[in-house]
mmCIF file of C-alpha atoms in Angstrom:
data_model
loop_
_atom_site.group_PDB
_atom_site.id
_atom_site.type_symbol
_atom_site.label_atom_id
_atom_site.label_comp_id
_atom_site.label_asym_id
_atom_site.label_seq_id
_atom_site.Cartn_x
_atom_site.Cartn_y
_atom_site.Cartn_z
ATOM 1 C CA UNK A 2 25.250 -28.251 8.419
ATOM 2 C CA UNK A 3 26.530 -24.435 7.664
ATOM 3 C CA UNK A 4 25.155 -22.360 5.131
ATOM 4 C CA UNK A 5 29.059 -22.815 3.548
ATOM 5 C CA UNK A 6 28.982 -26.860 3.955
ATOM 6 C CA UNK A 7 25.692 -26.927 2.103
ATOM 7 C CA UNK A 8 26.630 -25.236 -0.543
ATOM 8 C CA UNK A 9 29.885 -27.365 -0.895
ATOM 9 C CA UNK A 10 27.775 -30.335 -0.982
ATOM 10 C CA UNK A 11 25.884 -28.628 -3.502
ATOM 11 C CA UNK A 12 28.598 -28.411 -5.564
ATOM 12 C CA UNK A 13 29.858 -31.986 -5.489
ATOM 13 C CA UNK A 14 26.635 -33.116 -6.653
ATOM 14 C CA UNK A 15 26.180 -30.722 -9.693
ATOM 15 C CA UNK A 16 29.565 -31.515 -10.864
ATOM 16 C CA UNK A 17 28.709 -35.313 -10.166
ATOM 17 C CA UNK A 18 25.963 -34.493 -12.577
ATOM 18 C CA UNK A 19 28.371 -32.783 -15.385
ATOM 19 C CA UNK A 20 30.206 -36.172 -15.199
ATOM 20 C CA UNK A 21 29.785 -38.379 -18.702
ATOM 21 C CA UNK A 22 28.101 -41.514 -18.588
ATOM 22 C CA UNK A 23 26.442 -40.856 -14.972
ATOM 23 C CA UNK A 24 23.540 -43.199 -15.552
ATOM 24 C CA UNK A 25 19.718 -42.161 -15.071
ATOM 25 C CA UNK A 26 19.684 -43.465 -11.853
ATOM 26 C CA UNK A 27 22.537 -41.954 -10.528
ATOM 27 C CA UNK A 28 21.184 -39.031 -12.046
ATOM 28 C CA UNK A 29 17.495 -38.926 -10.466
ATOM 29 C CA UNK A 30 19.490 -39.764 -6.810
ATOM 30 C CA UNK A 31 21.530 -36.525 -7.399
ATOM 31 C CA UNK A 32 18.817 -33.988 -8.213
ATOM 32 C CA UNK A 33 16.582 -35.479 -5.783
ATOM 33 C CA UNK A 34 19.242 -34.636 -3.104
ATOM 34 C CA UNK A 35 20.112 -31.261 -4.868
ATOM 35 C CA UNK A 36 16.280 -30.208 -4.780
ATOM 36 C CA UNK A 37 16.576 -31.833 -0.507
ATOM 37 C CA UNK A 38 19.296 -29.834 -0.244
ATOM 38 C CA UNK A 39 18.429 -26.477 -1.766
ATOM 39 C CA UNK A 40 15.091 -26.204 0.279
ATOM 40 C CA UNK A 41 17.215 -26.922 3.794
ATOM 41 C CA UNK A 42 19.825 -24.514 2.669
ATOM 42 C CA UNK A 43 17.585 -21.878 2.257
ATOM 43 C CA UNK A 44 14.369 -22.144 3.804
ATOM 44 C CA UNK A 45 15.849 -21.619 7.372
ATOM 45 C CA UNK A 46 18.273 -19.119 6.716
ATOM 46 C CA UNK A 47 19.932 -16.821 9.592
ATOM 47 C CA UNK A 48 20.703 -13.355 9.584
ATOM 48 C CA UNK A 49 24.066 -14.169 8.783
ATOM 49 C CA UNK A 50 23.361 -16.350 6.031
ATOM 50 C CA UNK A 51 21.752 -13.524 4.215
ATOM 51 C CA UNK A 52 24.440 -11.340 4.832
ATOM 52 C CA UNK A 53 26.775 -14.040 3.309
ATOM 53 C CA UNK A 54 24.029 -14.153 0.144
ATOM 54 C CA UNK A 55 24.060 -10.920 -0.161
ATOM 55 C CA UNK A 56 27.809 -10.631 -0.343
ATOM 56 C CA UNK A 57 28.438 -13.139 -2.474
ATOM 57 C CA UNK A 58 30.711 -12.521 -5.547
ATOM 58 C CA UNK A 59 28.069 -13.840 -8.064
ATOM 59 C CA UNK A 60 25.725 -11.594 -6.188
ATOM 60 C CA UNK A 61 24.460 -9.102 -9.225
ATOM 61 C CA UNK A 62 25.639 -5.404 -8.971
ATOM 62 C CA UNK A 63 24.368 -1.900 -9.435
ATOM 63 C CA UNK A 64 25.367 -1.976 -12.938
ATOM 64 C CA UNK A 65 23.649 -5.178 -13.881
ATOM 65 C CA UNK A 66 20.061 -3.993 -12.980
ATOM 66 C CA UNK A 67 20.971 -0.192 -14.377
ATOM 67 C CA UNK A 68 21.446 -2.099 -17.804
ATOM 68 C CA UNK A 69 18.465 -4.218 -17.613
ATOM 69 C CA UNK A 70 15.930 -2.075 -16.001
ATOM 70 C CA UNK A 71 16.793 1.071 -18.144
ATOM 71 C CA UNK A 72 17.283 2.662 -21.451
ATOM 72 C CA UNK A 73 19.828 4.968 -23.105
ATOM 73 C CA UNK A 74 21.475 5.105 -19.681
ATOM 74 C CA UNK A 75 23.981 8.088 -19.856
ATOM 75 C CA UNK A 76 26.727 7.657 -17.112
ATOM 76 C CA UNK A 77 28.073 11.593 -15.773
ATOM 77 C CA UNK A 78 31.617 11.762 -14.116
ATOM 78 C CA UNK A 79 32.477 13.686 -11.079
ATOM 79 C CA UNK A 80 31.812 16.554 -9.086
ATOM 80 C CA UNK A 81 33.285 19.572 -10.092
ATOM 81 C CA UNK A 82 35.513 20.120 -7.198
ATOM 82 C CA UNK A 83 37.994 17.112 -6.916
ATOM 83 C CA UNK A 84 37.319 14.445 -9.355
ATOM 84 C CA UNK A 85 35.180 11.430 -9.904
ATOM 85 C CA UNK A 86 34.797 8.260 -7.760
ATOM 86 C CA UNK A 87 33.847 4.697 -9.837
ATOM 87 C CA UNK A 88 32.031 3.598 -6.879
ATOM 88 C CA UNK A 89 29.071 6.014 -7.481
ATOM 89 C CA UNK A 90 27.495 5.364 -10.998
ATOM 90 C CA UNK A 91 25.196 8.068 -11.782
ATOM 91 C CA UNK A 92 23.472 9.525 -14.845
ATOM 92 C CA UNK A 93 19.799 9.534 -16.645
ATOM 93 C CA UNK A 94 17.784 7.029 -18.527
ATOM 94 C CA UNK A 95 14.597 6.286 -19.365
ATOM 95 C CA UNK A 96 12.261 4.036 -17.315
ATOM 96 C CA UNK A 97 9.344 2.406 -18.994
ATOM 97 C CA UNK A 98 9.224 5.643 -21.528
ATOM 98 C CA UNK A 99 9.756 8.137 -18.446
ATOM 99 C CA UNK A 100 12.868 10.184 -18.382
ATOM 100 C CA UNK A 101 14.410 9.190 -14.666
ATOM 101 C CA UNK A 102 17.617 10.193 -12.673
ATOM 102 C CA UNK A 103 19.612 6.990 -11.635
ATOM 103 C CA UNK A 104 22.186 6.880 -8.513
ATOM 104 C CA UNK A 105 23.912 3.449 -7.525
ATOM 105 C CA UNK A 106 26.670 2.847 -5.209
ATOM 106 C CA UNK A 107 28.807 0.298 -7.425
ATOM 107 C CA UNK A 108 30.591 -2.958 -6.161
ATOM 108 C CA UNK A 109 33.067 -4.717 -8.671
ATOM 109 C CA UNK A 110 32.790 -8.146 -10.437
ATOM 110 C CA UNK A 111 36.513 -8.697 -10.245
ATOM 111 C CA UNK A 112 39.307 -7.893 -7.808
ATOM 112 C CA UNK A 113 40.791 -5.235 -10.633
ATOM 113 C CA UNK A 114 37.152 -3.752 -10.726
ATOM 114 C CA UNK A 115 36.709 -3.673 -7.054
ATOM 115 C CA UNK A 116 40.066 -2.205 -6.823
ATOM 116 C CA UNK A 117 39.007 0.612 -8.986
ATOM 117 C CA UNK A 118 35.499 0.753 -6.917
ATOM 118 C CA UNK A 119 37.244 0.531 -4.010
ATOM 119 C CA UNK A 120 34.768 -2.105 -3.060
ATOM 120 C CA UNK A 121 31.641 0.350 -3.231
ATOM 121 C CA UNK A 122 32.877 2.193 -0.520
ATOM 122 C CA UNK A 123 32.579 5.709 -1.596
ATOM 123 C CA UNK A 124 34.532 8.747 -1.018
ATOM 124 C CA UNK A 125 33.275 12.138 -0.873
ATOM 125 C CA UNK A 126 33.692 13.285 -4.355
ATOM 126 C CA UNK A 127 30.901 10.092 -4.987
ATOM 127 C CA UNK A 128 28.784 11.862 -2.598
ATOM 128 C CA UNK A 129 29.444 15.443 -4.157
ATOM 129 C CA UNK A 130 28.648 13.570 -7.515
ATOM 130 C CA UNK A 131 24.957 12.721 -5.978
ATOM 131 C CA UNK A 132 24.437 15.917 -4.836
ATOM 132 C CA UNK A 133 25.406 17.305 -7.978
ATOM 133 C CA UNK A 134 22.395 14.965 -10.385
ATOM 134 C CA UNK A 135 20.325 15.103 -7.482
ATOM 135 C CA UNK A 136 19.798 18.956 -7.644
ATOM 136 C CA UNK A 137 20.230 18.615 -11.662
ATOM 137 C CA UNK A 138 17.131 15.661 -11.333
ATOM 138 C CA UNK A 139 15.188 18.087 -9.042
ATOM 139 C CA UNK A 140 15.592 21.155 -11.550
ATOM 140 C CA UNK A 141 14.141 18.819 -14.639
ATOM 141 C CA UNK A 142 11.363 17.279 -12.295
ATOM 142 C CA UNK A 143 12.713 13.971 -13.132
ATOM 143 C CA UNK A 144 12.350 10.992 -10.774
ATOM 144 C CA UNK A 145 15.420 9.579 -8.735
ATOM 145 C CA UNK A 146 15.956 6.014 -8.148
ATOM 146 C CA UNK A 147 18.857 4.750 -5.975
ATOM 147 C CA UNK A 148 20.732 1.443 -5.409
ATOM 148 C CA UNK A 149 22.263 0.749 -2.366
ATOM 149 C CA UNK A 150 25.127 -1.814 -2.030
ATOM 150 C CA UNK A 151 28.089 -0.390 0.466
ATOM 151 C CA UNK A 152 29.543 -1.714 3.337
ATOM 152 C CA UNK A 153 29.880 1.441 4.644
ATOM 153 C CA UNK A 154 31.559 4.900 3.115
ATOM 154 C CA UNK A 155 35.453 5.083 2.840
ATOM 155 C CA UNK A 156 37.198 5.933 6.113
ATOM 156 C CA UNK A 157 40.580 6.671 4.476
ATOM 157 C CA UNK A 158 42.529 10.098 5.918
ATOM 158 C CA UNK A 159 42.702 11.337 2.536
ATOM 159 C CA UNK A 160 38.477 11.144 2.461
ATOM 160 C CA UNK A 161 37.722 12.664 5.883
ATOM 161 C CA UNK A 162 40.782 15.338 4.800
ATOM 162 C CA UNK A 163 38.016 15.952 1.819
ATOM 163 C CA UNK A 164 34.896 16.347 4.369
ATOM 164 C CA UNK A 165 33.343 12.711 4.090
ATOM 165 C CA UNK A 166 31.087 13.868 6.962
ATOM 166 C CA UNK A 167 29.806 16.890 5.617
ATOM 167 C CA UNK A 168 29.104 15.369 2.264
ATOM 168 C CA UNK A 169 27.229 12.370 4.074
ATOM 169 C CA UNK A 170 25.498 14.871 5.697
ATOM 170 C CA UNK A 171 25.163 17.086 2.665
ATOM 171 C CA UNK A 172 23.394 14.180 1.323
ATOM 172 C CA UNK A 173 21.111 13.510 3.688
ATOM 173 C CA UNK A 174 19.609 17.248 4.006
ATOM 174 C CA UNK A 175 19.114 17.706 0.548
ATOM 175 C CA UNK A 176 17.302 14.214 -0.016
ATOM 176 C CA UNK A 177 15.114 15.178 2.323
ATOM 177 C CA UNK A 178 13.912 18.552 0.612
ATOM 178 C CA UNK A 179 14.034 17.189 -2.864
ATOM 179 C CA UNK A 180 10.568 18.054 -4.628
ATOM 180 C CA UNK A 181 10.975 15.173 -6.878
ATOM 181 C CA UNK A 182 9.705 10.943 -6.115
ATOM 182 C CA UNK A 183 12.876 9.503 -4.436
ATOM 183 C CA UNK A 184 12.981 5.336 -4.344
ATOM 184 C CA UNK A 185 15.830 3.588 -2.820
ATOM 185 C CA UNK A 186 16.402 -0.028 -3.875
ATOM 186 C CA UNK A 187 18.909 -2.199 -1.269
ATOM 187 C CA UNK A 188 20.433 -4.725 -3.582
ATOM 188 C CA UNK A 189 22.710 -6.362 -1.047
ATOM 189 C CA UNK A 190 24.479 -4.710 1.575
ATOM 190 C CA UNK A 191 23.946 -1.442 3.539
ATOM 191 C CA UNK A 192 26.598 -0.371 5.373
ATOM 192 C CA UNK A 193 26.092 2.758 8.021
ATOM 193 C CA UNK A 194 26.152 6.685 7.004
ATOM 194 C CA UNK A 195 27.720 5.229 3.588
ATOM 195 C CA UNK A 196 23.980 3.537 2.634
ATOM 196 C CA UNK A 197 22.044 6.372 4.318
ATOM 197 C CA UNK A 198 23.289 9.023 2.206
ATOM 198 C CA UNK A 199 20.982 7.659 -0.665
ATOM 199 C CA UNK A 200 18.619 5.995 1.191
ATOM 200 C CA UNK A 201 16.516 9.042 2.447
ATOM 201 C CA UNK A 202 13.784 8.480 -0.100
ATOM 202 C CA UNK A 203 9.956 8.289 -0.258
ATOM 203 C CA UNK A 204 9.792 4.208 -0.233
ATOM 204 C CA UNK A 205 12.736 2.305 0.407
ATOM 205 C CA UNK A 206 12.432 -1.813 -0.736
ATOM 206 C CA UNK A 207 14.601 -4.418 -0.342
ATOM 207 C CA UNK A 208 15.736 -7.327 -1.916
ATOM 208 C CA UNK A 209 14.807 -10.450 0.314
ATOM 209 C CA UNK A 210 18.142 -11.080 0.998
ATOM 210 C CA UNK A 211 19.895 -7.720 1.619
ATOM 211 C CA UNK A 212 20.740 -6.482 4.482
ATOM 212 C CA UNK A 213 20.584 -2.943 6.087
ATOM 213 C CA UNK A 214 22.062 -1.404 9.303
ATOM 214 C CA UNK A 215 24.235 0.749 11.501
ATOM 215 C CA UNK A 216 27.924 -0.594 10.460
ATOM 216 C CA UNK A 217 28.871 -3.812 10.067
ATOM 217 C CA UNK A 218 28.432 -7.251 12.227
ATOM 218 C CA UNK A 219 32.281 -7.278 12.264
ATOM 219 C CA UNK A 220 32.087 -4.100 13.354
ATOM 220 C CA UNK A 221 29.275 -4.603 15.750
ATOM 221 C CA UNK A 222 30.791 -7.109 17.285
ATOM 222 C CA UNK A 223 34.795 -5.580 17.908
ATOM 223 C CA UNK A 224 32.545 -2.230 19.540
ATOM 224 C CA UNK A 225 30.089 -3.478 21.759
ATOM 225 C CA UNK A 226 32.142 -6.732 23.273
ATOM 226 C CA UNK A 227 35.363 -6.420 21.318
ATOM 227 C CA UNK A 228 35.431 -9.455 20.005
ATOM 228 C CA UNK A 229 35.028 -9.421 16.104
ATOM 229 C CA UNK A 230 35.234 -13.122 16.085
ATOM 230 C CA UNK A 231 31.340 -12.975 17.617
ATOM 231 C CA UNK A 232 29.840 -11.038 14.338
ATOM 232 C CA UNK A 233 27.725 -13.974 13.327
ATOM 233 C CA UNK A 234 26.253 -12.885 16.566
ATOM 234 C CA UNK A 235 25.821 -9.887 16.351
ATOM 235 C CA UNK A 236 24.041 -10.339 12.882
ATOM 236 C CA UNK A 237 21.143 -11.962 14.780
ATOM 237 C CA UNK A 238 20.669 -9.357 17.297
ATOM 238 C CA UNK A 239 20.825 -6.323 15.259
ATOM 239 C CA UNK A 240 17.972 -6.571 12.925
ATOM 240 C CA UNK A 241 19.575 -6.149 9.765
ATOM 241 C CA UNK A 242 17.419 -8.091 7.197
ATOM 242 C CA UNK A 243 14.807 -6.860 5.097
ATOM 243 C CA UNK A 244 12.126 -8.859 7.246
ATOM 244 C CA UNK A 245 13.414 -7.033 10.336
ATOM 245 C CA UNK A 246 13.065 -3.791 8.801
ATOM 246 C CA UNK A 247 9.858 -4.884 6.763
ATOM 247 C CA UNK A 248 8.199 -5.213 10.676
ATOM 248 C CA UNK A 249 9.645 -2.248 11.976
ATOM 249 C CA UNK A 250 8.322 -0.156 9.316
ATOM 250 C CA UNK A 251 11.548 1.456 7.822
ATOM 251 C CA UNK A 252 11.358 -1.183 4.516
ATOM 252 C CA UNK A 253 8.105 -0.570 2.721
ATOM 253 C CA UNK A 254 8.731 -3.730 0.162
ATOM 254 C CA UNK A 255 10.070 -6.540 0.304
ATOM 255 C CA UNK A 256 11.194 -7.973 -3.242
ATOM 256 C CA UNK A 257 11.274 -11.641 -3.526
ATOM 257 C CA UNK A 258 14.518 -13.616 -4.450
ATOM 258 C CA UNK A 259 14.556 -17.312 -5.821
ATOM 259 C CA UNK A 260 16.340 -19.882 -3.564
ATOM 260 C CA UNK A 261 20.086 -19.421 -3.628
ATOM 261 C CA UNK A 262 19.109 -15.721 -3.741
ATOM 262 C CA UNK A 263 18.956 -12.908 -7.101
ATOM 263 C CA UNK A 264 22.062 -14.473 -8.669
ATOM 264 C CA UNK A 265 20.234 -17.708 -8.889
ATOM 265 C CA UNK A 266 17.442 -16.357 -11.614
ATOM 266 C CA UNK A 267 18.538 -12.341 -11.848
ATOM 267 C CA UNK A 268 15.420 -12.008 -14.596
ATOM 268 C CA UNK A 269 12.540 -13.053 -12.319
ATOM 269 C CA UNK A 270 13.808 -10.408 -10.178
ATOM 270 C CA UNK A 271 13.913 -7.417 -12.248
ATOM 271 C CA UNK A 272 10.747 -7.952 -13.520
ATOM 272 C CA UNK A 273 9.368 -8.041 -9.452
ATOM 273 C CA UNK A 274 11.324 -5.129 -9.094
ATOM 274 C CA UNK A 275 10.041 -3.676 -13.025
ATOM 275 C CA UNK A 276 6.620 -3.691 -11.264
ATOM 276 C CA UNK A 277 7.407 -2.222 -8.133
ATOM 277 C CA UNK A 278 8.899 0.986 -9.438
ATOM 278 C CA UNK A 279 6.505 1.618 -12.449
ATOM 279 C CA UNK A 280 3.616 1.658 -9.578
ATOM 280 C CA UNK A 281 5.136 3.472 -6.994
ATOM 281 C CA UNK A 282 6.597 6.253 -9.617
ATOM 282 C CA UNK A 283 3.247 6.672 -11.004
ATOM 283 C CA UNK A 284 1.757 7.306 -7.658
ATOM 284 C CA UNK A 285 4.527 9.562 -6.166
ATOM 285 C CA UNK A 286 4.231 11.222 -9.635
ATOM 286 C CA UNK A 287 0.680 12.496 -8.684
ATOM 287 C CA UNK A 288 1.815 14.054 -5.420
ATOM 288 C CA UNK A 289 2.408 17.911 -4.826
ATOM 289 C CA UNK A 290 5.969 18.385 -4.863
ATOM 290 C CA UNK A 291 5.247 19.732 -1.042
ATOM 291 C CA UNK A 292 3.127 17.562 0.252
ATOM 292 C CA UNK A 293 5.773 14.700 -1.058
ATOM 293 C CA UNK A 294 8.334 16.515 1.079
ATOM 294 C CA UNK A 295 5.915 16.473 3.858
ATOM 295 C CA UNK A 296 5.181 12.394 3.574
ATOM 296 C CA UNK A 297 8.956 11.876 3.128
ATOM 297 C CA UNK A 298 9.236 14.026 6.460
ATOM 298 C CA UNK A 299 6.675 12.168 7.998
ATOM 299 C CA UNK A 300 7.322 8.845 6.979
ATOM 300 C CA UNK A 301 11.398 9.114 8.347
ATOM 301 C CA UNK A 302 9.967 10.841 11.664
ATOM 302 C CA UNK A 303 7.964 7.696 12.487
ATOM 303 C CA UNK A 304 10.635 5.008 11.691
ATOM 304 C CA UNK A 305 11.711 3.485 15.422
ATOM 305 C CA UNK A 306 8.519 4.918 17.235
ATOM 306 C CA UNK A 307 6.585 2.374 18.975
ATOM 307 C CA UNK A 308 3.176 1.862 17.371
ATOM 308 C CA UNK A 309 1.394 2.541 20.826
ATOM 309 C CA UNK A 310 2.917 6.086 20.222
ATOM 310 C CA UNK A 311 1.954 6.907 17.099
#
């Protein structure tokens, strides 16, 4: 069965459980097969399967780990030239007592939010916005953390009339000269340039069951043998999951999600994720602010050389 017919089955059988007066037999047969079913649904999964966890509309958002992972999170609003985009939520809080700089590309949790987000694909006033607290997070010598969850950045004529490019590429130049600890979190998708432009940082982790890539498998798929209809796949050739990227060396952690993925048990994972960054901050915190330029140099000019090379 397909990751979709499992789940439907899954479904049936909780709300066979809601039922009144299901006896404790009938009961006991359900959440045996539920616990059967749950372990074949997800122990196997494809590339594509994770892509469909990590796009699911339960699937927790920027704003949901902002609010548990932080305090006194102040929200700022656009970027002085053109106006503000919802899809980039930025502003500063304080992590575990430490004054920090957060940056999150921003998915809604209903069709009027992800109207307003335009569905976390960001415009170039969103990247201006980064650019704007990264520089301010840089001057303070606070730390930046970024989420990641875009399919890609907006490629609407009224965005590339406002230099998308350039501000992708703004992005990416002064990321990588920033003399403050940069850590980029993937929470579900990564779509192209749109997920790169906050994702040149000093460790990059994943959730288990995000994805990262080029563009799309849609997209993948209508480009190299134009035929979208084949973009389960190209999920499986492309190397898009965090285990992928974990082995080629571009993922440095790998942040474990319960079965059914971090909208199953969202608490378990922030605390995995708690750990992660109150480590790695207090390490990067150490460094030089050069020679943490230098390692972030280093570290992107190895990513995709073969280890025989190195």
């Amino acid at each position: 069965m397909s990751i979709q017919e499992l789940e439907e089955r899954l479904i049936q059988l909780q709300e066979k459980l809601a039922q009144p007066g299901i006896s404790s037999d009938e009961r006991y047969m359900a959440e045996k097969e539920i616990y059967k079913l749950q372990k074949e649904l997800y122990s196997n999964l494809t590339p594509w399967d994770r892509l469909t966890i990590a796009r699911a509309n339960d699937r927790p958002k920027a704003q949901d780990y902002i609010a548990h992972l932080f305090d006194d999170f102040i929200e700022f609003h656009g970027d002085r030239r053109f106006g503000d985009d919802a899809a980039i939520i930025g502003g500063i809080a304080y992590f575990e007592g430490k004054p920090v700089t957060v940056l999150a590309e921003s998915k809604g949790k209903s069709l009027e939010e992800n109207m307003k987000k335009n569905f976390g694909m960001v415009s170039p006033e969103g990247y201006r916005k980064v650019l704007r607290l990264a520089k301010q997070a840089e001057k303070f010598h606070r730390p930046i953390i970024t989420f990641v969850d875009t399919a890609g950045a907006y490629p609407g004529k009224g965005a590339e009339e406002r230099g998308q490019a350039q501000a992708i590429a703004e992005c990416l130049y002064t990321f990588s000269d920033l003399k403050v600890p940069v850590i980029c979190v993937v929470i579900s998708e990564g779509g192209s340039g749109g997920a790169l432009a906050l994702s040149v940082a000093d460790r990059i982790v994943m959730l288990e069951n995000a994805v990262y890539s080029i563009l799309s498998p849609e997209g993948f798929a209508s480009i190299l043998w134009k035929d979208e209809t084949r973009a389960q796949e190209a999920a499986s050739v492309m190397k898009m999951t965090s285990f992928d990227l974990h082995e080629k060396g571009i993922v440095d952690k790998i942040i474990k999600e319960p079965l059914g993925g971090a909208q199953k048990f969202l608490p378990g994972v922030i605390e995995s994720l708690r750990s992660y960054l109150k480590e790695e901050l207090e390490a990067l915190s150490k460094k030089k602010p050069d020679s943490l330029v230098e390692s972030r140099y280093q570290k992107f000019r190895k990513m995709g050389v073969p280890s025989w090379k190195m």
